[in-house]
Short mmCIF file of C-alpha atoms in Angstrom, two decimals:
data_model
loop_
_atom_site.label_atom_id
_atom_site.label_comp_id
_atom_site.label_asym_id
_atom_site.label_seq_id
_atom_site.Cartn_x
_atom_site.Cartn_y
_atom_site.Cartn_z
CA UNK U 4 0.00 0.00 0.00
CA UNK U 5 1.33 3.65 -0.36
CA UNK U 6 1.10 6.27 2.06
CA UNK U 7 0.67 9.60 0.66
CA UNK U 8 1.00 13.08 2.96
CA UNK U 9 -1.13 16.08 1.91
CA UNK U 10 0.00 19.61 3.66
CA UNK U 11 -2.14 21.88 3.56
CA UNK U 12 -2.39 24.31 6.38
CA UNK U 13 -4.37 27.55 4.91
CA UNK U 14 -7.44 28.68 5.21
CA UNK U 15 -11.11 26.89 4.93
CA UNK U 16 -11.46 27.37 1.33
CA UNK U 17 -8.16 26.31 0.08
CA UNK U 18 -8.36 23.31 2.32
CA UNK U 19 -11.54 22.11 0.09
CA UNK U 20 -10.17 22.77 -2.97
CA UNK U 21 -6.92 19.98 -1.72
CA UNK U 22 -9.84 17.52 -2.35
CA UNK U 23 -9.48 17.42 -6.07
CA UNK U 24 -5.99 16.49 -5.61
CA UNK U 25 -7.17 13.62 -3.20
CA UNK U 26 -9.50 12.55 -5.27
CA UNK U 27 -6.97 12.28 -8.46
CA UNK U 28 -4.60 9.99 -5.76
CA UNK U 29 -7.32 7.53 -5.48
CA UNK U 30 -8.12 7.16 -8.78
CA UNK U 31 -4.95 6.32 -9.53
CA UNK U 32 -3.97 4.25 -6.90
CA UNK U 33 -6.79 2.70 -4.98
CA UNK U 34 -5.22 1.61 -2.32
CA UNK U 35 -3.26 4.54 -1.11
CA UNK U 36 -3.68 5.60 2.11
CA UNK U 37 -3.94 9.68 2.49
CA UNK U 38 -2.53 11.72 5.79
CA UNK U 39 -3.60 15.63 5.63
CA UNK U 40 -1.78 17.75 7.13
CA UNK U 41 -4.45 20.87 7.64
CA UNK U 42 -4.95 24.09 10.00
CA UNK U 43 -6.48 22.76 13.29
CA UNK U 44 -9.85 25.13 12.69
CA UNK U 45 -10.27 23.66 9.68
CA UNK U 46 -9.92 20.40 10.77
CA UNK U 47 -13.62 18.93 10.26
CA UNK U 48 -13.15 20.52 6.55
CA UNK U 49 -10.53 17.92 5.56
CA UNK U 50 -11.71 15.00 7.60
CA UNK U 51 -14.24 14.30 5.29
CA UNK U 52 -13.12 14.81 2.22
CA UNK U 53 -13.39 12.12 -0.49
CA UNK U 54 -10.36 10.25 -0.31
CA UNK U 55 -8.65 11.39 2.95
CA UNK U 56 -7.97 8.25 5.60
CA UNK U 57 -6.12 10.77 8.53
CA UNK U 58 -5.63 13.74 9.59
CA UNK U 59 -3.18 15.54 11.74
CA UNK U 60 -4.07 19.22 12.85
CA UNK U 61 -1.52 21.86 13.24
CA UNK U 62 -2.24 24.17 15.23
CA UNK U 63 -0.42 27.37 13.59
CA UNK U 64 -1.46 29.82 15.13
CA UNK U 65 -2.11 28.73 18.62
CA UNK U 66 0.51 25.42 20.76
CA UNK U 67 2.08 24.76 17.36
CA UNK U 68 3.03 28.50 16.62
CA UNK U 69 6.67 28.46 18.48
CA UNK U 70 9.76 26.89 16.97
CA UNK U 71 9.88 24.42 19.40
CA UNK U 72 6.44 23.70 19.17
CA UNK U 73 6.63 22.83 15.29
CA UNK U 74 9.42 20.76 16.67
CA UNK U 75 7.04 18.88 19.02
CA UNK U 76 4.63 18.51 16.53
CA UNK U 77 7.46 17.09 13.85
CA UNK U 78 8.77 14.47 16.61
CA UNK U 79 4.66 13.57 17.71
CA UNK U 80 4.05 12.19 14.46
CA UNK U 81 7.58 11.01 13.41
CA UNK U 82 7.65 7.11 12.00
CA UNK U 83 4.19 6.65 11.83
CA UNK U 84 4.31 5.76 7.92
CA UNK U 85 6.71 5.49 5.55
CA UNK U 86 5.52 8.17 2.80
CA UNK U 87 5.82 7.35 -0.50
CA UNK U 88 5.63 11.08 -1.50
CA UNK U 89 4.20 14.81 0.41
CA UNK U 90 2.26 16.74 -1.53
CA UNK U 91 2.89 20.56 -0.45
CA UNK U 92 0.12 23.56 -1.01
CA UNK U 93 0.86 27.15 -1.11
CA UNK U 94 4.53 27.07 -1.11
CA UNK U 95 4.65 26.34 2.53
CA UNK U 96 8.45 26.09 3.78
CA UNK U 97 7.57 24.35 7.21
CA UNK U 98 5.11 21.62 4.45
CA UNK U 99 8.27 20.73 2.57
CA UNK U 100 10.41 20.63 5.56
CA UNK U 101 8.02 18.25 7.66
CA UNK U 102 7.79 15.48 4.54
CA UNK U 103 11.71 16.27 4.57
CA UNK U 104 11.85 15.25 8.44
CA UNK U 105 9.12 12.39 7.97
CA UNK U 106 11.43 10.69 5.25
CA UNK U 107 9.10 11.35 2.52
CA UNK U 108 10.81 9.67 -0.27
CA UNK U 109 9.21 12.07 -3.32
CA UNK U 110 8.43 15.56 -2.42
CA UNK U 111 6.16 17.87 -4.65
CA UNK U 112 5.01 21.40 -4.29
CA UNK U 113 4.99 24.62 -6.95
CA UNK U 114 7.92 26.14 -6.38
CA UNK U 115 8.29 28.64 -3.56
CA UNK U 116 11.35 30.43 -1.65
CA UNK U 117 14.81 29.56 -2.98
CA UNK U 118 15.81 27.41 0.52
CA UNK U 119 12.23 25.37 -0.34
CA UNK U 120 13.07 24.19 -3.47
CA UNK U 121 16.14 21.91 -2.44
CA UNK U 122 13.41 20.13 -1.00
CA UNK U 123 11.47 19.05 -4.26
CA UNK U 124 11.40 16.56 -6.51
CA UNK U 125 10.09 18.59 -8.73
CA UNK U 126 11.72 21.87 -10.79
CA UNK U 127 9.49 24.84 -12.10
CA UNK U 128 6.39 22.97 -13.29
CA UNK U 129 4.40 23.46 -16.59
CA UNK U 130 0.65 23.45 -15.89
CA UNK U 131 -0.34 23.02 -19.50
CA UNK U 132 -3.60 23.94 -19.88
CA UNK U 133 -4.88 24.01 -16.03
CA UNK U 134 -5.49 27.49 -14.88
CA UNK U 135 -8.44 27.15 -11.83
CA UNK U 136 -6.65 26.21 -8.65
CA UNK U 137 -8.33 22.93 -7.71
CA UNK U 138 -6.67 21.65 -11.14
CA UNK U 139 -3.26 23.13 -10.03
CA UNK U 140 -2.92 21.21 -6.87
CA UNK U 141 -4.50 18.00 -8.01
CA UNK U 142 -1.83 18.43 -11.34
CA UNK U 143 0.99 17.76 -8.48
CA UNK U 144 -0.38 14.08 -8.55
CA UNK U 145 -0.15 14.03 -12.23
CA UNK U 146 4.20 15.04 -11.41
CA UNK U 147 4.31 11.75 -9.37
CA UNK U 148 1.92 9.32 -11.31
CA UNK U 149 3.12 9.81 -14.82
CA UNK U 150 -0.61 9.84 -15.51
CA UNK U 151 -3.53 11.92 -16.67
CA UNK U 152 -4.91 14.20 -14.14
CA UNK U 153 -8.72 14.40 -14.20
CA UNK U 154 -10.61 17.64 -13.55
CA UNK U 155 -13.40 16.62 -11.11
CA UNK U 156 -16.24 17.36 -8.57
CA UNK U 157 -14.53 17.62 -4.94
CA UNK U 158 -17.16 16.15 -2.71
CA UNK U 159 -17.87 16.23 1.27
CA UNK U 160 -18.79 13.65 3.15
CA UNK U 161 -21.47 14.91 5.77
CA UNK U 162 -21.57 12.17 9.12
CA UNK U 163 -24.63 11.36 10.07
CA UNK U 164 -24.35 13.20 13.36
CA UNK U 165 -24.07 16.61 11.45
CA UNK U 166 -27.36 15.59 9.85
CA UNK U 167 -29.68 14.89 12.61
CA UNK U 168 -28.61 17.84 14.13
CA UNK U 169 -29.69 20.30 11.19
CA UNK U 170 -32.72 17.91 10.91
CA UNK U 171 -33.58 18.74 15.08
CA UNK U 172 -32.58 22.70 13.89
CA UNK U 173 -34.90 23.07 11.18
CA UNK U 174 -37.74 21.30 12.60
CA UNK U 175 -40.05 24.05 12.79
CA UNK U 176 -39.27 25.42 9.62
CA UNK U 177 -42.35 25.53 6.87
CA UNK U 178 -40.67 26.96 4.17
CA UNK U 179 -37.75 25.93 1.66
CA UNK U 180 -34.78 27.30 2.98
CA UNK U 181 -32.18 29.83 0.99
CA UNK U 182 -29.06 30.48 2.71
CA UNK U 183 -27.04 34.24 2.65
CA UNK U 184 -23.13 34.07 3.42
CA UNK U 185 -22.29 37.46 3.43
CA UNK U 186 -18.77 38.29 5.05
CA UNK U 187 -15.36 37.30 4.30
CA UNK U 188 -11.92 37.59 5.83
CA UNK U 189 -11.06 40.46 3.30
CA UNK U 190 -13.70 43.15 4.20
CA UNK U 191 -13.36 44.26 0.49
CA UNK U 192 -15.69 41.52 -0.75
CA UNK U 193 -18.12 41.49 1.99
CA UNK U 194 -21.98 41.88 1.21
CA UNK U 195 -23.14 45.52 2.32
CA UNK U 196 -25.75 45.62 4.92
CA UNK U 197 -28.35 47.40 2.42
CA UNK U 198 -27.85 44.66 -0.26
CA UNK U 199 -28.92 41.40 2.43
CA UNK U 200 -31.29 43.44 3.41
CA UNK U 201 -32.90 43.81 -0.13
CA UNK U 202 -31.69 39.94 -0.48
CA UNK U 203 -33.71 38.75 2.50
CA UNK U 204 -36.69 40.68 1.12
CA UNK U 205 -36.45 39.21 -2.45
CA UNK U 206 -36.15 35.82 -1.15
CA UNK U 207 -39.14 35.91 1.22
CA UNK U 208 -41.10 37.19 -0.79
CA UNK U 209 -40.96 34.29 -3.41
CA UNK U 210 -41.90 31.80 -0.70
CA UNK U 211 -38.54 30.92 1.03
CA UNK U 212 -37.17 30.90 4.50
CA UNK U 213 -33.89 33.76 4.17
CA UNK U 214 -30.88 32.59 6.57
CA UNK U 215 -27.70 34.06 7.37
CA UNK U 216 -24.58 31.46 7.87
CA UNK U 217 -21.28 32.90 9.26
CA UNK U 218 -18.62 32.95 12.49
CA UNK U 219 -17.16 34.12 15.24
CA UNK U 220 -18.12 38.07 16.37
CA UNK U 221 -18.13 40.09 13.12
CA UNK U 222 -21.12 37.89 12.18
CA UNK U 223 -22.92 38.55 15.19
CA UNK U 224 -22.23 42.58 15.20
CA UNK U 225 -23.18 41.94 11.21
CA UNK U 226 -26.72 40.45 11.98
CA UNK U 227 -26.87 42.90 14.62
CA UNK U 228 -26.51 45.90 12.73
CA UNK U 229 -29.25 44.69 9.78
CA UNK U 230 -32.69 46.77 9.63
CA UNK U 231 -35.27 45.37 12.30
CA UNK U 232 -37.49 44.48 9.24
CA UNK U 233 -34.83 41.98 7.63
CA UNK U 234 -33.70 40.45 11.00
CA UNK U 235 -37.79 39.52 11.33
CA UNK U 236 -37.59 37.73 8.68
CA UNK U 237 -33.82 36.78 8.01
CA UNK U 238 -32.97 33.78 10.25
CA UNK U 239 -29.71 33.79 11.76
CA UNK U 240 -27.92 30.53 11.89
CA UNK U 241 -24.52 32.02 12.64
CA UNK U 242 -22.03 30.63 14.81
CA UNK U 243 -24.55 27.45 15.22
CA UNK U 244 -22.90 25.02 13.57
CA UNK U 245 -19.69 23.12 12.81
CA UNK U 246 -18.34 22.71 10.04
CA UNK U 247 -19.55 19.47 9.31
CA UNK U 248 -23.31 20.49 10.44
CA UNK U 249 -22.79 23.75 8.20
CA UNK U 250 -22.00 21.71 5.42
CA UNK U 251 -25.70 19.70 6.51
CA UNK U 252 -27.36 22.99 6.96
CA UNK U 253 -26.20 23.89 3.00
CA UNK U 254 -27.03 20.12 1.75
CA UNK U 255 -30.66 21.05 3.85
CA UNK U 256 -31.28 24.28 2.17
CA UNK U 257 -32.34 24.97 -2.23
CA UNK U 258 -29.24 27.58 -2.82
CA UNK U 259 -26.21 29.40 -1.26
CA UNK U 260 -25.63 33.30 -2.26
CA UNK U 261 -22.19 33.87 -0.85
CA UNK U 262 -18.76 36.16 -1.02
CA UNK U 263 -15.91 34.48 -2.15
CA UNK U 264 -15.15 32.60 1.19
CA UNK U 265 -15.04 29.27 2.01
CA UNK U 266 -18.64 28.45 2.74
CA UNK U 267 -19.14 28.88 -0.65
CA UNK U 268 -16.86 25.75 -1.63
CA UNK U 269 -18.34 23.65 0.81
CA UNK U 270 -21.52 24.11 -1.09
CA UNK U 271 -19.68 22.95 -4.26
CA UNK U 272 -18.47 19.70 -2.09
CA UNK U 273 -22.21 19.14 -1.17
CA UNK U 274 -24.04 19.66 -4.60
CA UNK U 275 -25.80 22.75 -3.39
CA UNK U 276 -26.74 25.39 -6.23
CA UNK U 277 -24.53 28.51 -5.27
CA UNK U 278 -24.60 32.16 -6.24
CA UNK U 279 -20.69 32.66 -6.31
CA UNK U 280 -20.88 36.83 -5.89
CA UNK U 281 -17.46 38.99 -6.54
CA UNK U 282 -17.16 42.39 -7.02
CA UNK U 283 -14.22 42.31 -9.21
CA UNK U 284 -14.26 41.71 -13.00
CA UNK U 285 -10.93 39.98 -13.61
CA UNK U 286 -10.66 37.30 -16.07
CA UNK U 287 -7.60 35.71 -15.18
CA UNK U 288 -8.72 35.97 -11.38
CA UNK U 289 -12.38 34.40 -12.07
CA UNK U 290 -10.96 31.63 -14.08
CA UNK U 291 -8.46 30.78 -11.03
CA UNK U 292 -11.33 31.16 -8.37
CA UNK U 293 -14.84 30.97 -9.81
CA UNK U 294 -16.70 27.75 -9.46
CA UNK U 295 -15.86 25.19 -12.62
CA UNK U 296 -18.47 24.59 -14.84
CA UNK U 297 -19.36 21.39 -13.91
CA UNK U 298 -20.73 22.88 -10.73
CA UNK U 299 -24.13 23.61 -9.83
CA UNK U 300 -23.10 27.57 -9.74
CA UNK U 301 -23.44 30.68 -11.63
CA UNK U 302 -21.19 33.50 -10.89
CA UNK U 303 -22.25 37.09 -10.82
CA UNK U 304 -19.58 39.66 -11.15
CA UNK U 305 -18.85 43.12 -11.40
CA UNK U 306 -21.63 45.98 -11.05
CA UNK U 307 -24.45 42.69 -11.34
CA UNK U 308 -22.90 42.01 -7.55
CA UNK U 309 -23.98 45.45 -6.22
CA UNK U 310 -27.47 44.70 -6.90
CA UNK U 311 -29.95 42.24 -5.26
CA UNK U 312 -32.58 42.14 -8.69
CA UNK U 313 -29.40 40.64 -10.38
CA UNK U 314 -28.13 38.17 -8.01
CA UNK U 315 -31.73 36.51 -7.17
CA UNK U 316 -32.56 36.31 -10.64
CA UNK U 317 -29.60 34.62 -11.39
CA UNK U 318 -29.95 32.03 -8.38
CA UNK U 319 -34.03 31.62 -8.21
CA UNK U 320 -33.92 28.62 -10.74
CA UNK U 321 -31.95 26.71 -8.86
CA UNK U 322 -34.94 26.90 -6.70
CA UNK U 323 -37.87 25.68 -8.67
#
């Protein structure tokens, strides 16, 4: 059997999008067995991921943040398998140097800082054709393989605890639910409070249940600070949920309109229509970052993502 490590300690979106590559390792070898190395808050977002067998959180920013503490965390986990080859996101030094320590025997990441790349395997690496950055990391398994990458659906495995919870949450509710992820952790491409508002109204108005999804405090002051008329009617399911019963909440609901956050990607994972909203018109950006076509998603861009009549009318029939 070959062991395979994954390290991939960013954020909650980029995390999700390691699934493609994943995905591509079990397709072409069966029996692999796949360690993830992922940020500890983010934990629950690659634990059940198609094709993942372990994971091992790193806490970055909290006990594993000293030098000594990456130390502690290197020597915790040292011998437990024999790695075949590490697969390293985002150019992350302390990735390469981990799979280094580990004994990795292959060791692949895009090329980052000069002192990283005596690590690799590989040299600079031709992407060919693959642009969107799902393809980009799952083209690292292509490197090792010597075989055709496939561009494919990253999918989420919800546990059946995650379920009955939303199940027990929505109990009460008599309408089809339609789900509003407005804030980011770039305040740039956050939702402004006038445009849920008019959202919330839209969506209520055509016979669904309006929600709010989002964490920690700047969700809270956000619901906070909506109109009285859109928080009667705009249900707040912030900072309710884990990330596994968020991802049941989305599977529960008829459509996601979200920012370009993470939330948004575990809709993708769960085959939930999505409104992916950006305010910037980029071509080269959107084709990195925008949901893939074979996606149940539209993406509305530009001066279309100021306005509420544009967004709902481009997500409503997902909802017939």
């Amino acid at each position: 059997m070959k062991h395979f490590l994954i390290f991939s300690a960013a954020y909650f979106g980029d995390t999700l999008m390691t699934g493609a590559l994943c995905m591509n390792l079990k397709r072409m070898y069966p029996q692999c067995y796949i360690v993830f190395v992922v940020n500890k808050p983010f934990a629950d977002a690659a634990r059940y991921l198609n094709g993942v067998d372990e994971v091992w959180p790193l806490d970055k920013k909290g006990s594993d943040r000293s030098v000594w503490s990456k130390y502690t965390f290197l020597k915790k986990y040292e011998r437990r398998y024999v790695f075949d080859a590490a697969f390293i996101m985002w150019k992350n030094f302390f990735g390469a140097l981990a799979a280094k320590f580990w004994g990795a025997k292959k060791i692949y990441a895009e090329p980052g800082a000069l002192w990283q790349r005596f690590f690799l395997t590989n040299g600079a690496i031709d992407f060919k054709h693959w642009v969107h950055v799902q393809d980009k990391m799952a083209y690292l398994s292509e490197l090792h393989s010597h075989m055709p990458m496939e561009s494919m659906k990253i999918r989420y495995h919800i546990p059946d605890e995650a379920m009955a919870y939303v199940k027990k949450l929505l109990q009460h509710e008599g309408r089809p639910l339609v789900l509003i992820n407005p804030l980011t952790k770039n305040k740039k491409k956050d939702f402004s409070l006038s445009l849920v508002a008019a959202l919330a109204q839209q969506i209520d108005r055509a016979g669904y249940t309006p929600g709010m999804v989002g964490c920690g405090i700047a969700a809270t002051r956000y619901y906070d600070a909506l109109p009285p008329e859109t928080g009667n009617i705009l249900r707040n399911f912030s900072n309710r949920t884990t990330i596994p019963q968020l991802a049941a909440l989305l599977a529960a609901s008829r459509l996601l309109i979200s920012a370009d956050t993470g939330t948004a990607h575990l809709a993708l994972t769960v085959n939930v229509p999505l409104v992916f909203v950006v305010y910037r018109n980029e071509p080269y950006r959107l084709r990195r970052w925008a949901p893939k076509s074979f996606y149940r998603a539209v993406t509305v861009s530009h001066e279309q993502a100021f306005k509420a009549d544009d967004i709902w009318r481009a997500g409503k029939k997902w909802c017939l």
